[in-house]
Amino acid sequence: DAKTTQPPSMDCAEGRAANLPCNHSTISGNEYVYWYRQIHSQGPQYIIHGLKNNETNEMASLIITEDRKSSTLILPHATLRDTAVYYCIVRVAGGNQGGKLIFGQGTELSVKP
Amino acid sequence: GAVVSQHPSRVICKSGTSVKIECRSLDFQATTMFWYRQFPKQSLMLMATSNEGSKATYEQGVEKDKFLINHASLTLSTLTVTSAHPEDSSFYICSARVVQGEAFFGQGTRLTVV
C-alpha cells in the first residue's frame, strides 16, 4: 500500500483558508487520493477524493500535483467546527479487498477564533 | 452522503463476556464492509474486511477467533468480541462501501470492558 505523510498538527484562524498538505510519493497510477476527517469521538467523515485532476465540492478543494506525489486539501473558509483530525489516504485498488482504507496519523487541525 | 448506522454507540461489559456490534448501511447496499479499532490518541487500525456472503479477511495480528465478523446481507455486518478483556476496550468503527465508491463510516462504538 502507498503511504502518506502529513504534518501532525496545524493551526488556522477562523475565516481563513486552511491548507493541509499530504505527501504520497509512492502512489501508483490507478490509486486515488482520499481525504477524510474525524471529529473527536465520531466516525470519519468523507470529504473529497481525486485521481489526478483538481476537485472541488461543497466542503473543500483538492489540489493534486502533476506528478501526483503530493496533494493539498483546502478548506476555503475554516470555521471552529472544522477542528478535527484530517486523514489523507491513498486507496488500494482492485480485488475483493479493493478499496480498503489504511489510515495514517493524520493532521490535527485546530481552528482558532 | 450515504448513512451507516452502528449500534450500540456505547457498551460496558464484564470481563469474559461477549459483545456484538452491528453495522448497517441504511440507504445503500454495501458490497464490502470494514471494521476498525481506535485506541485513544491513535489512528484507526483496520481489523478486517468482509464481503457479503463470504468469510472475512483479517489483517495481520488480528485474532479471527476473538473478533468474529458476519456479513450476512448487503446491509448488515456484525462484529462480536468474544471473551472480552479490559485490553479490548476501544473505539470500534465500521465502514461500508459499494464497488469503486467512497466509503462511509458509522458513528463508532465505545466498548469498555470492566
Tab-separated table of C-alpha atoms in Angstrom, chain B residues 62-113:
chain	number	residue	atom	x	y	z
B	62	VAL	CA	-5.917	-9.652	14.461
B	63	GLU	CA	-7.292	-12.804	16.074
B	64	LYS	CA	-10.139	-14.107	13.944
B	65	ASP	CA	-11.449	-16.362	16.716
B	66	LYS	CA	-11.692	-13.435	19.075
B	67	PHE	CA	-13.229	-10.933	16.675
B	68	LEU	CA	-15.977	-12.757	14.825
B	69	ILE	CA	-17.332	-10.965	11.779
B	70	ASN	CA	-20.523	-11.888	9.988
B	71	HIS	CA	-21.683	-10.150	6.827
B	72	ALA	CA	-24.954	-11.928	6.180
B	73	SER	CA	-26.598	-9.359	3.940
B	74	LEU	CA	-25.736	-6.363	1.800
B	75	THR	CA	-26.874	-4.014	4.550
B	76	LEU	CA	-25.691	-5.671	7.755
B	77	SER	CA	-22.379	-6.725	9.220
B	78	THR	CA	-21.719	-7.678	12.815
B	79	LEU	CA	-18.570	-7.780	14.914
B	80	THR	CA	-18.596	-9.976	18.003
B	81	VAL	CA	-15.845	-9.515	20.536
B	82	THR	CA	-15.670	-12.880	22.284
B	83	SER	CA	-14.452	-13.359	25.845
B	84	ALA	CA	-13.726	-9.675	26.129
B	85	HIS	CA	-10.948	-8.449	28.402
B	86	PRO	CA	-10.024	-4.944	29.546
B	87	GLU	CA	-7.375	-4.656	26.823
B	88	ASP	CA	-10.178	-4.995	24.254
B	89	SER	CA	-11.634	-1.722	25.468
B	90	SER	CA	-11.510	0.558	22.470
B	91	PHE	CA	-13.476	2.561	19.909
B	92	TYR	CA	-14.733	0.237	17.171
B	93	ILE	CA	-15.776	1.752	13.850
B	94	CYS	CA	-17.330	0.152	10.804
B	95	SER	CA	-17.253	1.350	7.235
B	96	ALA	CA	-19.321	0.384	4.217
B	97	ARG	CA	-18.769	0.970	0.552
B	98	VAL	CA	-20.040	-0.009	-2.841
B	99	VAL	CA	-17.700	-1.181	-5.569
B	100	GLN	CA	-15.397	1.628	-6.673
B	101	GLY	CA	-17.293	4.065	-4.475
B	102	GLU	CA	-16.229	6.027	-1.482
B	103	ALA	CA	-16.534	4.512	1.959
B	104	PHE	CA	-18.900	5.795	4.614
B	105	PHE	CA	-18.347	5.314	8.294
B	106	GLY	CA	-20.562	4.561	11.229
B	107	GLN	CA	-20.506	6.740	14.318
B	108	GLY	CA	-18.445	4.211	16.231
B	109	THR	CA	-18.977	2.047	19.315
B	110	ARG	CA	-17.179	2.765	22.557
B	111	LEU	CA	-16.517	-0.582	24.264
B	112	THR	CA	-15.456	-0.648	27.884
B	113	VAL	CA	-14.628	-3.999	29.475
